[in-house]
Amino acid sequence: MATPKNKIGLYYEYQQNWENYSYGQGSLGGGGTTSPESISKYYVEPNYWVQAHWSSPVTSRLLLEAGTTFANNNWVMTPQAGNPKELPAVRELRTTTVWRNLPGTVGQNATHQYNVSGSLSYVTGSHTFKTGALLLRATSHSTRDSTGNATTLQLLDGVPSSVVVYATPLEIDEKLGTQAGIYGQDQWKIKHLALYLGLRFDYYNASVPAQHLGPGPWVPNRDVTFAEVSNVPNWKDLSPRLGAVYDLFGNGKTALKASLSRYLFGPEIITFTRLANPVGAIASNATRTWTDSNGDFIPQLSELGSLSAATFGLPNITTRYDPDVLNGFGKRSYNWEISTSVQHELFPRVAISAAYFRRWWKNLLVTQNQGVTAADFDTYCITAPADSRLPAGGGNQICGLFDVKQAKFGVIQNVITFADNFGDQREVYNGFDLNITARLPNGALLSGGTNTERMSRNTCYTLNDASLVTASAQGVTTPAGTPRSSAYCDTQPPFLTQVKLYGAYPLPWWKMQVSATVQSTPGPEILATYTARNAEIVPSLIRNLASGPTGTATVQLIPNGTLYGDRLTQLDFRVSKTFNLGRARFQTAFDLYNLFNGNPVIAQNNTFGPAWQRPTVIQLGRLAKFGVQVNF
């Protein structure tokens, strides 16, 4: 019952009629090559959220709090209204144009999630203590069906060429059994020293329920049941959070700070569960050639060739997790972070701060193809093309490239496991911050600072074993085709600095104020992804590529973290005026973004060829904007 000492808050939101017609919006639309009747209709059915919160200050020192949330989300994708689901879509392969109906799969994604939490806070003279817990559970249910009786027609120059068939209907279920967290923290003040002591226990358990798949248009005899898959994952972790602040001179003008913390991380947790779901691994589509013998543009079974995927309609699990990764205490990927900083008041209303941060990652993962060994690969080199924009002008030998032997071509039995099983993988971040804030006479304000950072990475343990397909990366991406050599495996980019400054000054008339922001950031990293032809590789490999004489190989010509574009600098300017009108307060503003109309490159084409380094995104041009904000 709600009383002055028992406060209850309730929140409810309901969403039913939202719809989106996703023409030209990425995977759901298709832009100018998709006709209006072939775009998807996306709507909710329905979504709602319910929250409740209770708090009770039992005494002046003791506070109790509790809360709960339930969220129901249903997202549905269907063809346009009036389009029969049985009508197949048509795709022209030459132009990628799609018409007649929505191609591919339609269906529903439904998630249900609820959580409860509670905490106790207790304050004494020198201690501020808090402990609490959180419990969360959730389920996910997805359905997949297809238009055109699970068939999309494909034409080449207007002539029937092939059909894409789908192993629908499918139903995919996952269950987050328990996500729990229990924590305790205390702030302890001892004269000029304040200690922050925290400890958190995390438990995470997810599973895949038993599932059944029945027949469909292209899988008429399917009748399969998959058993429950438990503990994908089942993790337990204990993470400390420690900090200290010391008033160096006891006058509140100089503070020394330090902290040590452990943080959990990793890919989105559902990816672990999804990878273990046999239904999610089903080869859900395949292509069949189509010879329209009678010219009726209706594919008959006798007119279709064999399936392009031999495992069509069946689970095709090519990647799985090592059980040791998914189960146990301290098995989840994490990082440690230490930080130190000093804050000092130089003069009244003028303060500076300097800080150092260091993070290092543990329990890093690597994908190993256990269907092959290091002996199943041959090495080769290529000669980089000559180009003055490449390091040393190009023309150099790039070695450390591997090609699987023909007998093992296409063999994929990937297992994701700990990198520590093979060697020492290091990923370390170092960062330095320097900031100043000054509140000057007459209401002027000046603030700004710099951030200088570097993310280093070493994966040299993979140099001689091409069965190690990919290694996880937290801050440095390893592009496809990266050679296995010391120049590429030990990434030590230069320290990169960004600068940001802000200033504001109230003018002495008409309650006007001028302000400006300047920012300067490092330019984009430049890479060069080269497609090497078989003829370039044969002299070194002494055979054709395993993919055949028409095969190609992707090669990175520039090591990570060695070449960057020009810096990006931008100045923004604002003039604003505030005035009152009755009980309302108005703030008018005139903004100029990118005052000097700079056009530095934000992103460029990194594929080596005629368009290499051609800008794909540049800084937006000068923009003027007028605005009014009303508070009443």
XYZ file of C-alpha atoms in Angstrom:
632
model
C 0.000 0.000 0.000
C 1.362 3.424 -0.963
C 2.218 5.667 2.003
C 4.709 8.514 2.573
C 7.243 5.795 3.442
C 6.139 3.304 0.804
C 6.285 4.919 -2.610
C 5.039 2.961 -5.611
C 5.546 3.860 -9.262
C 3.799 2.208 -12.214
C 4.473 2.534 -15.934
C 2.613 1.008 -18.858
C 3.134 1.467 -22.593
C 1.176 -0.203 -25.366
C 1.988 -0.078 -29.073
C -0.329 -1.697 -31.599
C -0.728 0.161 -34.851
C 2.827 1.022 -35.884
C 3.646 0.009 -39.459
C 6.669 0.458 -41.717
C 6.839 0.016 -45.453
C 10.534 -0.606 -45.913
C 11.051 0.530 -49.489
C 14.691 1.321 -50.025
C 15.755 0.490 -46.466
C 18.528 -2.075 -46.677
C 17.699 -5.765 -46.383
C 13.976 -5.146 -45.975
C 13.621 -3.007 -49.050
C 15.903 -2.803 -52.027
C 15.982 0.777 -53.209
C 15.473 1.613 -56.870
C 15.549 -2.000 -58.113
C 12.533 -3.107 -56.073
C 9.026 -2.407 -57.308
C 6.432 -1.123 -54.811
C 4.534 -4.417 -54.593
C 7.774 -6.244 -53.672
C 8.643 -4.272 -50.571
C 7.887 -5.655 -47.138
C 5.262 -4.556 -44.669
C 6.656 -4.488 -41.148
C 4.409 -3.998 -38.126
C 3.984 -4.790 -34.435
C 1.343 -7.122 -33.024
C 1.346 -5.663 -30.325
C 4.222 -4.449 -28.157
C 3.761 -3.542 -24.516
C 5.888 -2.833 -21.477
C 4.888 -2.896 -17.809
C 7.081 -1.600 -14.984
C 6.585 -1.275 -11.245
C 8.925 0.243 -8.650
C 8.711 0.382 -4.859
C 10.912 2.304 -2.437
C 10.760 2.656 1.316
C 13.027 4.848 3.471
C 12.668 2.685 6.571
C 14.834 5.029 8.630
C 17.063 8.003 7.931
C 19.874 5.494 7.338
C 18.110 2.560 5.647
C 16.483 2.527 2.187
C 14.798 -0.464 0.551
C 13.984 -0.605 -3.176
C 12.473 -3.210 -5.496
C 11.198 -3.289 -9.046
C 9.971 -5.498 -11.844
C 9.580 -5.188 -15.608
C 7.775 -7.224 -18.234
C 8.338 -6.548 -21.934
C 6.478 -8.181 -24.808
C 7.752 -7.499 -28.339
C 6.192 -8.881 -31.518
C 7.523 -7.852 -34.919
C 5.846 -9.189 -38.048
C 7.016 -8.988 -41.677
C 4.521 -9.747 -44.451
C 3.956 -8.988 -48.150
C 1.992 -5.912 -49.122
C -1.737 -5.966 -48.429
C -3.555 -7.563 -51.359
C -0.559 -9.632 -52.456
C -1.432 -13.343 -52.187
C 1.290 -15.120 -50.238
C 1.168 -17.927 -52.828
C 2.233 -15.559 -55.648
C 5.979 -16.009 -56.344
C 8.256 -13.011 -56.654
C 10.350 -12.534 -59.794
C 13.979 -11.361 -59.878
C 15.881 -10.299 -62.984
C 19.476 -11.415 -62.392
C 21.067 -8.964 -64.830
C 19.615 -5.850 -63.201
C 18.674 -7.337 -59.762
C 15.181 -5.900 -60.296
C 12.448 -7.553 -58.208
C 8.717 -7.371 -58.869
C 5.334 -9.043 -58.396
C 5.736 -9.959 -54.681
C 8.060 -9.830 -51.691
C 10.854 -12.367 -52.321
C 12.180 -14.787 -49.747
C 10.966 -15.322 -46.232
C 8.322 -13.645 -44.122
C 7.505 -14.282 -40.499
C 7.394 -13.106 -36.923
C 9.890 -12.431 -34.140
C 8.455 -12.545 -30.624
C 10.402 -11.968 -27.418
C 9.140 -12.012 -23.851
C 11.361 -10.744 -21.070
C 10.791 -10.111 -17.393
C 13.072 -9.172 -14.534
C 12.929 -8.412 -10.845
C 15.446 -6.456 -8.789
C 15.921 -5.317 -5.241
C 18.450 -3.393 -3.196
C 19.257 -2.275 0.334
C 21.167 0.926 1.068
C 22.591 1.775 4.497
C 24.384 4.998 5.396
C 26.490 5.656 8.497
C 28.912 8.440 9.281
C 31.797 7.071 7.230
C 30.166 4.304 5.181
C 27.619 4.260 2.368
C 26.797 0.601 1.789
C 24.533 -0.919 -0.843
C 23.729 -4.499 -1.790
C 21.237 -5.864 -4.267
C 20.319 -8.473 -6.833
C 18.821 -8.735 -10.313
C 17.076 -11.727 -11.892
C 16.128 -11.764 -15.580
C 14.484 -14.398 -17.779
C 13.486 -14.271 -21.432
C 12.298 -16.351 -24.374
C 12.579 -15.843 -28.117
C 10.306 -17.406 -30.737
C 10.679 -16.818 -34.475
C 8.707 -18.170 -37.402
C 9.847 -18.245 -41.017
C 7.591 -18.807 -43.999
C 7.963 -17.910 -47.678
C 6.025 -16.330 -50.493
C 5.251 -18.141 -53.735
C 4.897 -21.586 -52.153
C 8.504 -21.242 -50.959
C 9.757 -20.296 -54.430
C 11.279 -17.192 -56.039
C 11.570 -17.119 -59.841
C 14.803 -15.844 -61.416
C 15.156 -14.642 -65.005
C 18.242 -13.759 -67.014
C 17.513 -11.169 -69.696
C 13.835 -12.047 -69.386
C 14.374 -15.791 -69.894
C 13.713 -18.304 -67.077
C 17.080 -19.231 -65.557
C 16.635 -20.642 -62.047
C 14.460 -20.736 -58.963
C 15.349 -20.186 -55.325
C 13.531 -22.653 -53.087
C 13.098 -22.379 -49.319
C 12.947 -25.066 -46.617
C 10.086 -23.340 -44.849
C 8.119 -23.268 -42.622
C 10.599 -22.994 -39.752
C 10.181 -22.210 -36.055
C 13.198 -21.165 -34.001
C 13.164 -21.056 -30.194
C 15.718 -19.936 -27.612
C 15.421 -19.533 -23.876
C 17.356 -17.386 -21.431
C 16.812 -19.501 -18.351
C 18.473 -17.239 -15.810
C 20.580 -14.114 -15.846
C 21.350 -13.149 -12.282
C 23.573 -10.602 -10.627
C 24.316 -10.119 -6.938
C 26.439 -7.199 -5.822
C 27.718 -5.366 -2.793
C 29.478 -2.013 -2.654
C 30.698 0.386 -0.012
C 32.009 3.922 0.010
C 34.306 4.320 3.004
C 35.642 7.748 3.995
C 38.806 7.944 6.119
C 39.856 11.579 6.637
C 41.197 12.730 3.246
C 40.795 9.277 1.659
C 37.657 7.785 0.110
C 37.641 4.087 -0.804
C 35.156 2.538 -3.227
C 34.888 -1.220 -2.764
C 32.585 -3.335 -4.907
C 32.117 -6.982 -5.820
C 29.603 -8.497 -8.256
C 28.647 -12.121 -8.962
C 27.121 -12.874 -12.379
C 25.354 -16.027 -13.487
C 24.125 -16.651 -17.006
C 22.369 -19.761 -18.296
C 20.625 -20.186 -21.650
C 19.268 -23.146 -23.580
C 17.516 -24.231 -26.757
C 14.180 -25.967 -26.076
C 13.182 -29.169 -27.858
C 11.874 -28.283 -31.330
C 9.945 -30.018 -34.098
C 9.863 -29.305 -37.824
C 7.139 -30.599 -40.076
C 6.804 -30.771 -43.862
C 6.881 -27.879 -46.321
C 6.459 -27.394 -50.086
C 10.064 -28.428 -50.838
C 10.564 -30.717 -47.831
C 7.354 -32.803 -47.986
C 8.734 -35.717 -45.967
C 10.321 -33.689 -43.173
C 9.281 -34.833 -39.716
C 12.153 -34.259 -37.321
C 12.427 -33.467 -33.627
C 15.507 -31.889 -32.074
C 16.307 -32.554 -28.428
C 16.840 -29.734 -25.943
C 20.314 -28.212 -25.895
C 21.262 -27.099 -22.387
C 23.925 -24.777 -21.003
C 24.683 -22.706 -24.089
C 26.211 -20.993 -22.181
C 26.397 -21.611 -18.431
C 28.714 -18.972 -16.957
C 29.612 -17.828 -13.464
C 31.850 -14.832 -12.788
C 33.092 -12.739 -9.893
C 34.155 -9.189 -10.736
C 35.715 -6.651 -8.345
C 35.401 -2.881 -8.748
C 37.913 -0.982 -6.621
C 38.652 2.723 -6.451
C 40.277 5.356 -4.278
C 40.238 9.164 -4.160
C 42.726 11.110 -2.041
C 42.518 14.827 -1.233
C 46.243 15.510 -1.458
C 46.446 18.729 0.561
C 43.185 18.505 2.442
C 41.819 21.690 0.915
C 39.653 20.138 -1.823
C 41.801 21.560 -4.623
C 43.888 18.544 -5.629
C 42.533 15.010 -5.941
C 44.410 11.827 -6.814
C 42.277 9.001 -8.178
C 42.933 5.356 -8.989
C 40.754 2.384 -9.890
C 40.965 -1.298 -10.788
C 37.953 -3.059 -12.304
C 37.006 -6.258 -14.093
C 34.357 -6.044 -16.828
C 32.582 -8.875 -18.625
C 32.201 -8.690 -22.348
C 31.851 -10.741 -25.463
C 29.595 -10.931 -28.503
C 25.910 -10.452 -27.878
C 25.043 -13.387 -25.632
C 22.261 -14.665 -27.899
C 24.911 -15.473 -30.531
C 26.219 -18.292 -28.329
C 22.745 -19.782 -28.019
C 21.843 -19.249 -31.677
C 24.980 -21.039 -32.874
C 23.981 -24.117 -30.851
C 20.422 -24.138 -32.226
C 20.061 -26.918 -34.825
C 17.075 -25.199 -36.452
C 19.070 -22.005 -36.893
C 21.738 -24.028 -38.724
C 19.370 -25.481 -41.314
C 20.317 -24.865 -44.946
C 17.126 -22.921 -45.525
C 17.455 -22.097 -49.226
C 18.971 -23.476 -52.403
C 19.027 -22.695 -56.119
C 17.807 -24.996 -58.901
C 18.291 -24.370 -62.610
C 15.048 -23.892 -64.529
C 14.420 -24.820 -68.157
C 10.940 -23.567 -69.009
C 10.182 -26.230 -71.632
C 6.598 -25.204 -72.370
C 7.155 -21.454 -72.011
C 4.423 -20.927 -69.421
C 6.739 -19.225 -66.875
C 5.518 -21.717 -64.259
C 8.302 -23.963 -62.914
C 7.404 -27.647 -63.100
C 9.353 -30.221 -61.099
C 10.469 -31.904 -64.326
C 11.967 -28.590 -65.511
C 14.233 -28.094 -62.498
C 17.825 -29.172 -62.002
C 19.404 -30.534 -58.835
C 19.700 -28.582 -55.594
C 22.725 -26.333 -55.235
C 22.981 -27.298 -51.545
C 23.173 -31.019 -50.816
C 22.172 -30.350 -47.193
C 19.042 -28.379 -48.153
C 16.451 -28.582 -45.383
C 18.877 -30.243 -42.974
C 21.009 -28.832 -40.147
C 24.393 -27.863 -41.529
C 26.406 -27.021 -38.432
C 29.859 -26.004 -39.615
C 30.786 -24.016 -36.507
C 30.354 -24.938 -32.856
C 31.725 -23.838 -29.502
C 34.211 -25.775 -27.434
C 32.245 -26.926 -24.329
C 35.029 -25.463 -22.192
C 34.151 -21.995 -23.547
C 30.476 -22.344 -22.651
C 30.607 -23.813 -19.155
C 32.297 -22.969 -15.895
C 33.562 -20.268 -13.571
C 35.534 -17.417 -15.118
C 35.119 -18.700 -18.694
C 33.344 -15.658 -20.102
C 35.574 -13.175 -21.936
C 36.491 -10.140 -19.853
C 38.896 -7.282 -19.499
C 40.746 -5.596 -16.676
C 40.991 -1.831 -16.518
C 43.240 0.338 -14.406
C 43.063 4.113 -14.346
C 44.888 6.867 -12.552
C 44.162 10.576 -12.661
C 44.889 13.862 -10.981
C 42.554 16.858 -10.770
C 43.810 20.257 -9.656
C 42.282 23.696 -9.256
C 44.871 26.061 -10.726
C 42.968 29.210 -9.846
C 39.461 29.871 -8.639
C 37.084 28.518 -11.324
C 39.957 27.104 -13.399
C 40.742 23.376 -13.153
C 42.811 20.865 -15.083
C 42.855 17.087 -15.055
C 45.092 14.396 -16.475
C 44.262 10.692 -16.644
C 45.757 7.418 -17.846
C 43.750 4.316 -18.779
C 44.951 0.823 -19.551
C 42.772 -2.150 -20.521
C 43.795 -5.691 -21.324
C 41.546 -8.516 -22.498
C 41.455 -12.139 -21.352
C 39.686 -15.334 -22.417
C 40.025 -14.301 -26.046
C 38.617 -16.696 -28.621
C 39.926 -18.215 -31.841
C 38.169 -20.265 -34.517
C 39.979 -23.460 -35.492
C 39.017 -25.564 -38.497
C 39.486 -29.027 -37.010
C 38.838 -30.627 -40.392
C 42.359 -29.656 -41.442
C 45.827 -29.436 -39.918
C 48.757 -27.128 -40.521
C 50.182 -29.767 -42.887
C 47.135 -29.448 -45.165
C 48.234 -26.017 -46.422
C 50.879 -24.799 -48.849
C 52.435 -21.357 -48.564
C 53.065 -18.837 -51.305
C 53.993 -15.222 -51.959
C 52.775 -12.586 -54.382
C 54.356 -9.442 -55.749
C 52.431 -6.343 -54.749
C 51.423 -4.108 -57.651
C 53.478 -0.981 -58.192
C 51.727 2.134 -56.901
C 53.292 5.236 -55.396
C 50.537 5.346 -52.745
C 51.523 1.927 -51.376
C 54.308 1.610 -48.770
C 57.667 1.961 -50.570
C 55.778 2.322 -53.840
C 54.659 -1.302 -53.980
C 56.392 -3.996 -56.014
C 57.454 -5.808 -52.838
C 57.043 -9.482 -52.006
C 54.158 -10.302 -49.663
C 54.521 -13.725 -48.097
C 52.809 -15.621 -45.305
C 49.885 -16.566 -47.564
C 48.318 -20.026 -47.331
C 46.139 -22.146 -49.625
C 44.545 -25.410 -48.531
C 45.437 -28.498 -50.522
C 42.877 -29.723 -53.034
C 42.048 -32.846 -51.015
C 40.859 -30.680 -48.118
C 39.177 -27.930 -50.117
C 35.741 -27.107 -48.720
C 36.233 -29.076 -45.489
C 34.853 -26.941 -42.655
C 34.622 -28.184 -39.075
C 35.058 -24.967 -37.131
C 35.380 -24.972 -33.356
C 35.511 -21.724 -31.385
C 37.841 -22.142 -28.443
C 40.253 -20.213 -26.228
C 43.233 -18.614 -27.944
C 45.335 -19.566 -24.916
C 45.141 -23.190 -26.097
C 47.517 -22.295 -28.927
C 49.596 -19.374 -27.711
C 49.627 -15.914 -26.221
C 47.217 -13.440 -27.796
C 47.502 -9.915 -26.470
C 45.109 -7.010 -26.864
C 45.979 -3.890 -24.865
C 44.549 -0.379 -24.880
C 46.481 2.635 -23.572
C 44.869 6.056 -23.377
C 45.774 9.491 -22.006
C 43.299 12.316 -21.367
C 44.129 15.949 -20.649
C 41.294 18.415 -19.944
C 40.858 21.987 -18.752
C 37.754 23.897 -17.690
C 37.764 27.626 -17.048
C 34.833 29.769 -15.935
C 36.161 33.226 -16.690
C 34.915 36.704 -15.726
C 31.781 38.128 -17.343
C 30.284 34.658 -17.750
C 32.793 33.376 -20.289
C 33.376 29.621 -20.437
C 36.282 27.729 -21.962
C 36.739 23.981 -21.876
C 38.569 21.418 -23.915
C 40.984 18.597 -23.934
C 42.842 15.915 -25.780
C 42.593 12.150 -25.922
C 45.610 10.186 -27.093
C 45.174 6.447 -27.477
C 46.440 3.253 -29.032
C 44.999 -0.259 -29.330
C 47.743 -2.870 -29.707
C 47.195 -6.463 -30.759
C 49.441 -9.497 -31.197
C 48.256 -12.757 -32.807
C 51.627 -14.092 -33.923
C 50.859 -17.531 -32.479
C 48.752 -18.131 -35.620
C 51.655 -17.602 -38.050
C 52.389 -21.235 -38.858
C 48.939 -22.757 -38.431
C 46.426 -21.796 -41.106
C 43.801 -24.025 -39.467
C 43.325 -21.132 -37.025
C 40.823 -19.229 -39.114
C 40.058 -16.066 -37.163
C 40.970 -14.584 -33.829
C 38.604 -12.364 -31.875
C 39.308 -8.659 -31.882
C 38.056 -6.038 -29.441
C 39.468 -2.868 -30.882
C 41.475 -3.846 -33.960
C 39.871 -5.537 -36.953
C 41.820 -8.148 -38.887
C 40.631 -7.935 -42.516
C 40.212 -11.009 -44.702
C 43.367 -11.986 -46.549
C 45.770 -10.686 -43.910
C 49.148 -12.408 -44.419
C 50.517 -14.522 -41.588
C 53.786 -12.671 -41.087
C 55.391 -10.640 -38.334
C 54.630 -7.400 -40.180
C 50.912 -8.139 -39.935
C 50.414 -10.158 -36.750
C 51.885 -7.593 -34.334
C 49.729 -4.484 -34.687
C 51.296 -1.481 -32.977
C 49.651 1.592 -34.478
C 50.915 5.060 -33.578
C 49.277 6.928 -30.726
C 46.432 8.917 -32.268
C 45.197 12.168 -30.745
C 41.856 13.916 -30.951
C 41.360 17.484 -29.756
C 38.099 19.160 -28.745
C 37.632 22.763 -27.589
C 34.507 24.685 -26.620
C 34.084 28.334 -25.756
C 31.111 30.563 -24.956
C 30.883 34.276 -24.252
C 27.773 36.335 -23.326
C 27.670 39.587 -25.263
C 27.057 42.749 -23.223
C 23.865 43.657 -25.076
C 20.472 42.127 -25.841
C 21.171 38.989 -23.785
C 23.024 37.424 -26.697
C 25.723 34.765 -26.499
C 28.289 33.500 -28.983
C 29.869 30.072 -28.772
C 32.098 27.874 -30.881
C 33.314 24.285 -30.960
C 36.495 23.046 -32.609
C 37.314 19.383 -33.029
C 40.206 17.664 -34.730
C 40.244 13.877 -35.082
C 42.552 11.369 -36.800
C 41.819 10.490 -40.396
C 40.500 7.072 -41.447
C 42.794 4.087 -41.604
C 43.848 3.232 -45.142
C 43.900 -0.409 -46.228
C 44.379 -2.018 -49.636
C 42.453 -5.233 -50.261
C 43.895 -6.826 -53.391
C 42.394 -9.663 -55.423
C 45.252 -11.828 -56.684
C 44.545 -14.010 -59.717
C 45.560 -17.629 -59.973
C 48.173 -16.766 -62.614
C 49.946 -14.447 -60.155
C 50.029 -17.162 -57.499
C 51.040 -20.270 -59.494
C 54.763 -19.355 -59.837
C 55.129 -19.348 -56.034
C 52.547 -21.983 -55.088
C 53.699 -24.361 -57.895
C 50.098 -25.405 -58.510
C 46.685 -23.921 -59.112
C 44.682 -22.606 -56.212
C 42.484 -25.236 -54.596
C 39.475 -23.315 -55.909
C 40.687 -23.951 -59.483
C 42.478 -22.103 -62.291
C 39.839 -19.360 -62.282
C 40.126 -18.912 -58.520
C 41.384 -15.806 -56.763
C 42.808 -14.960 -53.341
C 42.274 -11.874 -51.200
C 45.491 -10.244 -49.954
C 45.978 -7.207 -47.719
C 48.767 -5.064 -49.147
C 49.086 -2.735 -46.133
C 49.521 -3.947 -42.525
C 46.931 -2.778 -40.019
C 47.625 0.425 -38.134
C 50.339 1.804 -40.421
C 48.673 4.235 -42.830
C 46.045 6.900 -42.135
C 44.320 9.646 -44.078
C 44.407 13.373 -43.360
C 42.996 14.666 -40.094
C 39.400 15.830 -39.829
C 38.974 19.358 -38.458
C 35.670 21.161 -38.005
C 34.623 24.508 -36.527
C 31.001 25.100 -35.516
C 29.669 28.519 -34.510
C 26.480 29.649 -32.757
C 24.793 32.946 -31.873
C 21.863 32.704 -29.482
C 19.510 35.092 -27.717
C 17.204 34.434 -24.786
C 14.119 36.450 -23.898
C 10.908 36.081 -21.916
C 7.393 36.578 -23.183
C 4.831 36.295 -20.459
C 5.480 33.045 -18.608
C 7.324 31.542 -21.557
C 11.076 31.609 -22.062
C 12.364 31.672 -25.649
C 15.849 30.828 -26.875
C 16.565 31.601 -30.515
C 19.745 30.396 -32.166
C 21.614 30.669 -35.441
C 24.096 27.852 -36.068
C 26.827 27.468 -38.642
C 28.218 23.948 -38.857
C 31.541 23.371 -40.603
C 32.132 27.107 -40.798
C 35.115 26.846 -43.187
C 33.334 24.311 -45.424
C 36.077 21.703 -45.083
C 35.683 18.429 -46.959
C 38.092 15.900 -45.428
C 37.541 12.215 -46.140
C 35.715 10.250 -43.439
C 35.726 6.903 -45.270
C 37.243 5.721 -48.528
C 37.260 2.718 -50.842
C 39.820 0.247 -49.472
C 39.631 -2.200 -52.399
C 42.826 -1.899 -54.431
C 42.052 -1.009 -58.031
C 41.110 2.028 -60.121
C 38.777 3.300 -57.364
C 41.197 2.698 -54.476
C 41.091 5.544 -51.915
C 38.166 7.139 -53.698
C 36.130 8.863 -50.943
C 32.856 7.167 -50.025
C 31.965 9.555 -47.194
C 33.205 13.123 -46.757
C 32.512 15.728 -44.128
C 29.147 17.412 -44.609
C 29.362 20.843 -46.182
C 28.685 24.134 -44.440
C 25.197 24.148 -42.949
C 23.234 27.078 -41.541
C 20.319 26.477 -39.194
C 17.857 28.691 -37.355
C 16.103 27.344 -34.285
C 13.752 28.314 -31.481
C 13.312 26.595 -28.125
C 10.339 27.462 -25.928
C 10.136 26.616 -22.235
C 6.833 27.200 -20.448
